Each structure stands twice: as structure tokens, then as C-alpha cells.
């Protein structure tokens, strides 16, 4: 028999604004990844300025979010996307795709690498260690939302 929890997916509310645990997990992954990135930048792991590093992190996060949302629309909600294209913009209704986020971040990082004349492989090597906390926090968000059950073992 599976273990079920009763965690409210809304962490807190302020007036009409409600902050969901899943959003807090994205924020936590971003903050921890940014902190690790600063350390790696200080260690000389990527030969760029602090401003270029912040651009990279911003574009990577934007690529993840936009790619994940578009991936959901294309891979999992195609009939709804075709019948109501504006549904893609209604992010409060949920729907993110890991695969879409991966594609989005790769495209964003490739663009940044070309714009800053840094080898794509060097940029990816710099970023990969920063992804583990984000993935871990994302899985905690999935757990709180009651997603990704998997198969019985």
C-alpha cells in the first residue's frame, strides 16, 4: 500500500497571492545554484566577469522556465494548446516538463556561450554541478504536489 501525505501545496498566502511549495523549490534551487556558481567563479572555473556570470545564470533560469512550460504545452497538453493557445500563458494552472526545461536551458546556454565567446563545453562543465540542488529541490516539489509516483517495487 502506498504512503500518502496530506501536505498543502500552498506554502502561504498573502491576500490574493498564494505561494506554492513548488515555486519555493524553484527559488531554492536558483539561490543554492547561484551560491555554488559564485564559489566556482571565484575559483576560476569560468573565465568571465561577474556581470557575464549573472547573465548566464539569468538566461539559464529563463531557459528552464520557458522551456519547461513550452515543453508541457507541446508534449503533454497539445490538444489544449491547439484549441486554446493562450493556455500556455496561464502558468498558475500548472504544467512544466523536465524535458522541455532541459532543451530550453541548453539553447539558452548555447546562445550565451556564443555571445560571450566561451566554449559551450566549458560553460556546460561549469554549470553541471550547479544543477544537482535544483533537481533535488524540484523533486521535493514533485513530492509535495503528489506527482511522479513511479512503479511499485
PDB file of C-alpha atoms in Angstrom, residues 6 38 52 129 136:
ATOM      1  CA  UNK A   6      -1.570  15.445   3.256  1.00  0.00           C
ATOM      2  CA  UNK A  38      29.744  32.278  -7.249  1.00  0.00           C
ATOM      3  CA  UNK A  52      28.581  37.867 -17.540  1.00  0.00           C
ATOM      4  CA  UNK A 129      27.486  20.834 -10.657  1.00  0.00           C
ATOM      5  CA  UNK A 136      16.721  17.757  -5.767  1.00  0.00           C
TER       6      UNK A 136
END
